[in-house]
XYZ file of N, CA, C and O in Angstrom:
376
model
N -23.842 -46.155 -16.123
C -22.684 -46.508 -16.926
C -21.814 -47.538 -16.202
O -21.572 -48.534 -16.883
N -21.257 -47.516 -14.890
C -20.919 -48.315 -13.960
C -21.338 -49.621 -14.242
O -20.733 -50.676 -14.433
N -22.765 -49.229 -14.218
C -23.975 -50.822 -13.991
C -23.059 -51.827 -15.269
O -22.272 -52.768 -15.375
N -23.800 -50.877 -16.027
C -23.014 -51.427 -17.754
C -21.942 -51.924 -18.167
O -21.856 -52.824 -19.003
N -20.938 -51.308 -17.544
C -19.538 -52.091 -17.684
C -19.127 -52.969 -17.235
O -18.273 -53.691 -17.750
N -20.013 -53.219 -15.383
C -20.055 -54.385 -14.604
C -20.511 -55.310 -15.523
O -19.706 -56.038 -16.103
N -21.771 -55.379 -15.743
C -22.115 -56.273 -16.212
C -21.354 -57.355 -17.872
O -21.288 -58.550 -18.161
N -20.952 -56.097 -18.510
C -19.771 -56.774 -19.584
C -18.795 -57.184 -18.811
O -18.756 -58.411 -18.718
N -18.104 -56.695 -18.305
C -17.166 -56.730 -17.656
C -17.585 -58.789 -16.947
O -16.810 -59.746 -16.958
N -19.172 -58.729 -16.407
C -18.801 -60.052 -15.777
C -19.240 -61.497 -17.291
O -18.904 -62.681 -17.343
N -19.974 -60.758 -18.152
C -20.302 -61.559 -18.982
C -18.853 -62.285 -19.551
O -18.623 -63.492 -19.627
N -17.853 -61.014 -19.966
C -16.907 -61.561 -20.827
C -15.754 -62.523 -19.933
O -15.108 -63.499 -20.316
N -15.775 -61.863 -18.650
C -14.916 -63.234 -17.717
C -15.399 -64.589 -17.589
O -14.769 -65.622 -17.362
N -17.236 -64.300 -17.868
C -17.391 -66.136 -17.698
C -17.590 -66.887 -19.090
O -17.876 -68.058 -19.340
N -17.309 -65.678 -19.985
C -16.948 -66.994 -21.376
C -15.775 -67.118 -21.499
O -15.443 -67.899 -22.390
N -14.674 -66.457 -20.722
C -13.527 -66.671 -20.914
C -12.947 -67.890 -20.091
O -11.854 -68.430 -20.263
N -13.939 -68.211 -19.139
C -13.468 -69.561 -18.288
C -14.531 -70.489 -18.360
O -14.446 -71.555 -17.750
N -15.656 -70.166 -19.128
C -16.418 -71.400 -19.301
C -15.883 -72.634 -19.854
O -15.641 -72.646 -21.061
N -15.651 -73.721 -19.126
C -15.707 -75.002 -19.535
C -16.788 -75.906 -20.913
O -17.950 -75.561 -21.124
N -16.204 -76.868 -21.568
C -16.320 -77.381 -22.351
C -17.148 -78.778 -21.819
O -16.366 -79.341 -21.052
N -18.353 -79.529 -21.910
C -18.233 -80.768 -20.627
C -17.567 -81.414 -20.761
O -17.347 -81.939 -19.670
N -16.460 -82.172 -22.135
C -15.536 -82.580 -21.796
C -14.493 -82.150 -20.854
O -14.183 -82.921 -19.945
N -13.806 -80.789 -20.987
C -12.928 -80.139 -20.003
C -13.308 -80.475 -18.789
O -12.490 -80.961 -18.008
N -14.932 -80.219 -18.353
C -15.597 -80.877 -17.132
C -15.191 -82.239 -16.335
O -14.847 -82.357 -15.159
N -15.357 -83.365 -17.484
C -15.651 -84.437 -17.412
C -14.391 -84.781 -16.902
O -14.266 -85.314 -15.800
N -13.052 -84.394 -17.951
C -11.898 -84.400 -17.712
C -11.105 -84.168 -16.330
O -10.247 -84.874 -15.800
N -11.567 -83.173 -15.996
C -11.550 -82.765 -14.537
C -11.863 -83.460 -13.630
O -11.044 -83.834 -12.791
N -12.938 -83.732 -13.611
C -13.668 -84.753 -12.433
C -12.896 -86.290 -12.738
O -12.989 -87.096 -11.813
N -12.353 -86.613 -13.633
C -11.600 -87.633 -13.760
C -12.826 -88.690 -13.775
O -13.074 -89.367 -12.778
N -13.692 -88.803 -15.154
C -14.954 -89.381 -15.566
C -14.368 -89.558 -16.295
O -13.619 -88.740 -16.829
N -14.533 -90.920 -16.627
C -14.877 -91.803 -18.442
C -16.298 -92.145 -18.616
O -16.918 -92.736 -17.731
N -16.771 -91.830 -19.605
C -17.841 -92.185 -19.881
C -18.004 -93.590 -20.623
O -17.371 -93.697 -21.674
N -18.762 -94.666 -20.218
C -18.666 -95.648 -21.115
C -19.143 -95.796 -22.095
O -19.956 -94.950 -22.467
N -18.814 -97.047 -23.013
C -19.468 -96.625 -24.818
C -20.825 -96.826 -24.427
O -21.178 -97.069 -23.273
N -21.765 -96.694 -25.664
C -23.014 -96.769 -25.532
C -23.244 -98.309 -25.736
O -22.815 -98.666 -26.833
N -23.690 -99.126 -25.139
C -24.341 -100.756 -25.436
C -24.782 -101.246 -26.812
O -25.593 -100.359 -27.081
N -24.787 -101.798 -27.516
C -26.100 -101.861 -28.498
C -26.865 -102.309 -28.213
O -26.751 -103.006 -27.204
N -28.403 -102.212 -29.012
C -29.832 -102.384 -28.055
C -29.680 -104.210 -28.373
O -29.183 -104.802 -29.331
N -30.327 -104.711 -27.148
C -30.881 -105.620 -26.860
C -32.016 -105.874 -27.301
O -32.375 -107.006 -26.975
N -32.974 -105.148 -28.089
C -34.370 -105.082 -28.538
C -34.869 -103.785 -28.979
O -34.319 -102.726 -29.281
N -35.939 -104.141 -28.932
C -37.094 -102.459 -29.331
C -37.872 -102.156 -28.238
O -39.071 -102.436 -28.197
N -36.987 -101.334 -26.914
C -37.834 -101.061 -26.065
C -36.887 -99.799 -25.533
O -35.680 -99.581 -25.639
N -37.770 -99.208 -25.030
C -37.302 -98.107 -24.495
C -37.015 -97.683 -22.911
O -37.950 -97.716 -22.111
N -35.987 -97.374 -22.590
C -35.367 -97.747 -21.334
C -35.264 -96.237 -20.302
O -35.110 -96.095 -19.089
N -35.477 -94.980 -21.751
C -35.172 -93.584 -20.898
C -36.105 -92.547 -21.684
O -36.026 -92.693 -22.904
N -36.678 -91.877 -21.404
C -37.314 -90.677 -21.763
C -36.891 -89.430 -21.510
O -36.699 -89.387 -20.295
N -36.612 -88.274 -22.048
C -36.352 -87.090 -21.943
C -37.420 -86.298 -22.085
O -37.926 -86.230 -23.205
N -37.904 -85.647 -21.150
C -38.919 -84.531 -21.069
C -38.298 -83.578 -20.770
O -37.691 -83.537 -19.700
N -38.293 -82.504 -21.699
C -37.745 -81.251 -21.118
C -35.988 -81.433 -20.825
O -35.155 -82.001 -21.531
N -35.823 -80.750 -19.568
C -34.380 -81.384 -19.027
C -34.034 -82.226 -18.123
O -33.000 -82.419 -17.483
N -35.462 -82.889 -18.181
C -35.037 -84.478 -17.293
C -35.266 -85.534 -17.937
O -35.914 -85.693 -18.971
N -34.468 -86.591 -17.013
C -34.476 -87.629 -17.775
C -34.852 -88.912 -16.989
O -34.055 -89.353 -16.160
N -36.005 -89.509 -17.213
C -37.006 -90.737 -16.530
C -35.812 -92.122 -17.115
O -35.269 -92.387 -18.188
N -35.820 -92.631 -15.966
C -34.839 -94.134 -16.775
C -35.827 -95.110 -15.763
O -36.179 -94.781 -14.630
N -36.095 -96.072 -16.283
C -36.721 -97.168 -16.113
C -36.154 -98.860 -16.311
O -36.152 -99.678 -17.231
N -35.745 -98.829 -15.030
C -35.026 -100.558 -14.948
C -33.441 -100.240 -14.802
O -32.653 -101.155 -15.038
N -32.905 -98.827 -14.378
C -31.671 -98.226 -15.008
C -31.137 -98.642 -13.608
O -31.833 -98.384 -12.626
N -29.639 -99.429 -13.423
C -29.255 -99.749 -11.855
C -27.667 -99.455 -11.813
O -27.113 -100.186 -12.634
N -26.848 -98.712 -11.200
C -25.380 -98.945 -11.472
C -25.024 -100.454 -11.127
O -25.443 -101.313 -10.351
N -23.785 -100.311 -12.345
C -23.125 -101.387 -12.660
C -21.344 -100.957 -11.978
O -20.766 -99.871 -12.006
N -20.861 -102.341 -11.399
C -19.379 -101.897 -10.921
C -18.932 -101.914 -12.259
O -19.685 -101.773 -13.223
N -17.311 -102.143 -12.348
C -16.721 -102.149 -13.241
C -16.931 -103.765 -13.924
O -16.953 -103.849 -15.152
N -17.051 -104.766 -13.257
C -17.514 -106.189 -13.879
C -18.555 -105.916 -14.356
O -18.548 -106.737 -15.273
N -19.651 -105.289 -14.479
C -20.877 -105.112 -15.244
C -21.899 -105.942 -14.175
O -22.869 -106.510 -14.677
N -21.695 -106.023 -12.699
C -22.813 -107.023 -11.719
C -23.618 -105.144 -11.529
O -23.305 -104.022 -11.927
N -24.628 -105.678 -10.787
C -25.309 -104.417 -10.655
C -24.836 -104.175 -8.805
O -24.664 -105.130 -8.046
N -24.738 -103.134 -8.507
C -24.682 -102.777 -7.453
C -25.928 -102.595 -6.632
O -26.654 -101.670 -6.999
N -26.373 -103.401 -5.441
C -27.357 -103.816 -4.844
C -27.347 -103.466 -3.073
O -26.571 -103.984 -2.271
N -28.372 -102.505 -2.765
C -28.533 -102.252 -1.441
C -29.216 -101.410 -1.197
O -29.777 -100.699 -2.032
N -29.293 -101.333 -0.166
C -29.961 -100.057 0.747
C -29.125 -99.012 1.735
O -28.862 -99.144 2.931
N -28.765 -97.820 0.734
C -28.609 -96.763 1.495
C -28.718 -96.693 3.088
O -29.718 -96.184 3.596
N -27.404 -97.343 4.083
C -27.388 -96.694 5.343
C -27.453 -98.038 5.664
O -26.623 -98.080 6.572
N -27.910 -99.261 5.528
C -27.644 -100.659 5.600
C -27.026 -101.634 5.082
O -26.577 -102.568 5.746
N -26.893 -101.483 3.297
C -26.209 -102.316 2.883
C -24.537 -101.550 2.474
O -23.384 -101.980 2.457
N -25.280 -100.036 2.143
C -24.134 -99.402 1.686
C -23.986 -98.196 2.579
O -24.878 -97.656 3.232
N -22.388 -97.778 2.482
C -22.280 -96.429 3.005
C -22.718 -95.299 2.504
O -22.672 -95.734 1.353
N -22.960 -94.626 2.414
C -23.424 -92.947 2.182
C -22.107 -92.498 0.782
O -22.430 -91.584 0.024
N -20.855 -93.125 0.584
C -20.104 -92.560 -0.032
C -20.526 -93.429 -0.996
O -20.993 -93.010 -2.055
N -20.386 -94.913 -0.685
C -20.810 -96.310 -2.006
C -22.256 -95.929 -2.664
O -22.526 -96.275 -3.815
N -23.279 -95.098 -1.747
C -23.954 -94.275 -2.626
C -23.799 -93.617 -3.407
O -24.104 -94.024 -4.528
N -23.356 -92.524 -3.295
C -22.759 -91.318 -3.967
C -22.542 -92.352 -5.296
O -23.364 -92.561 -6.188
N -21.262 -92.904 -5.163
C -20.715 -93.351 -6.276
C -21.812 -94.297 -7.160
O -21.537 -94.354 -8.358
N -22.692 -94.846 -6.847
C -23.516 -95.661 -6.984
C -24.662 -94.637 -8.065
O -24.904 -94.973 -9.224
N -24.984 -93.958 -7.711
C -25.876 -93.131 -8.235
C -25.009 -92.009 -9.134
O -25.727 -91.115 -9.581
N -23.339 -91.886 -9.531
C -22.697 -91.291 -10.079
C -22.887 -92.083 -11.657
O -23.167 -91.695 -12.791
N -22.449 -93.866 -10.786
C -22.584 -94.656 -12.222
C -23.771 -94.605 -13.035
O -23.776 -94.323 -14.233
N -24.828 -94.904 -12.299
C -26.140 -94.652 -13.185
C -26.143 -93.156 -14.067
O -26.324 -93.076 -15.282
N -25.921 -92.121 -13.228
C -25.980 -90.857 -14.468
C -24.865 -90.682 -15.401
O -25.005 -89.903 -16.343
N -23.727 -91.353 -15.227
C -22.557 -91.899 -16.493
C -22.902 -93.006 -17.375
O -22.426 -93.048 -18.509
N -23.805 -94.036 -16.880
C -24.326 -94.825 -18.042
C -25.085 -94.175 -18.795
O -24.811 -94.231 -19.994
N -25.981 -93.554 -18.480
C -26.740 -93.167 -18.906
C -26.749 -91.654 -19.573
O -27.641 -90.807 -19.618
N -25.605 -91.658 -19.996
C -25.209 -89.851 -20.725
C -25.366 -89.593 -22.047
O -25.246 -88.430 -22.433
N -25.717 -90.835 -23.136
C -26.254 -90.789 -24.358
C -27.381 -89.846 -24.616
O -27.406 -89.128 -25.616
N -28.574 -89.857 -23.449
C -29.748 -88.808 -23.378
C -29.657 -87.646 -23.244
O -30.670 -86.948 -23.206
């Protein structure tokens, strides 16, 4: 009986603070940018399952140049981070 009530007991606290991904997004202080319109008839990302294959996909700064280097030579470890933040924010339509 214990077991049982624990367990309600933890179900109903984490829908009571589950986040929304906007609320998420909001938080982390993310904008997502609009979606592009296509340039053609080709396909740039695939979704299998719950991943997602992007092909030719590179972060862009805020001018729209692509951000270019090598991890630990061209860029720092943080300009990474952020670097590989932009690519999975462009790419949030999938």
């Amino acid at each position: 009986m214990k077991t049982l009530l624990l367990i309600l007991m933890f179900f109903t606290t984490f829908v009571a603070f589950a986040q929304s991904p906007e609320e998420k997004l909001a938080q982390l202080n993310i904008q997502l940018p609009e979606v592009p319109a296509a340039g053609g008839s080709f396909v740039d990302a695939v979704k299998v399952g719950n991943l997602i294959y992007l092909s030719g996909k590179g972060p862009r700064n805020s001018k729209g140049e692509y951000i270019k280097g090598k991890l630990g030579q061209d860029l720092t470890v943080e300009q990474g981070y952020e670097a590989a933040k932009l690519v999975a924010c462009s790419n949030w339509r999938y």
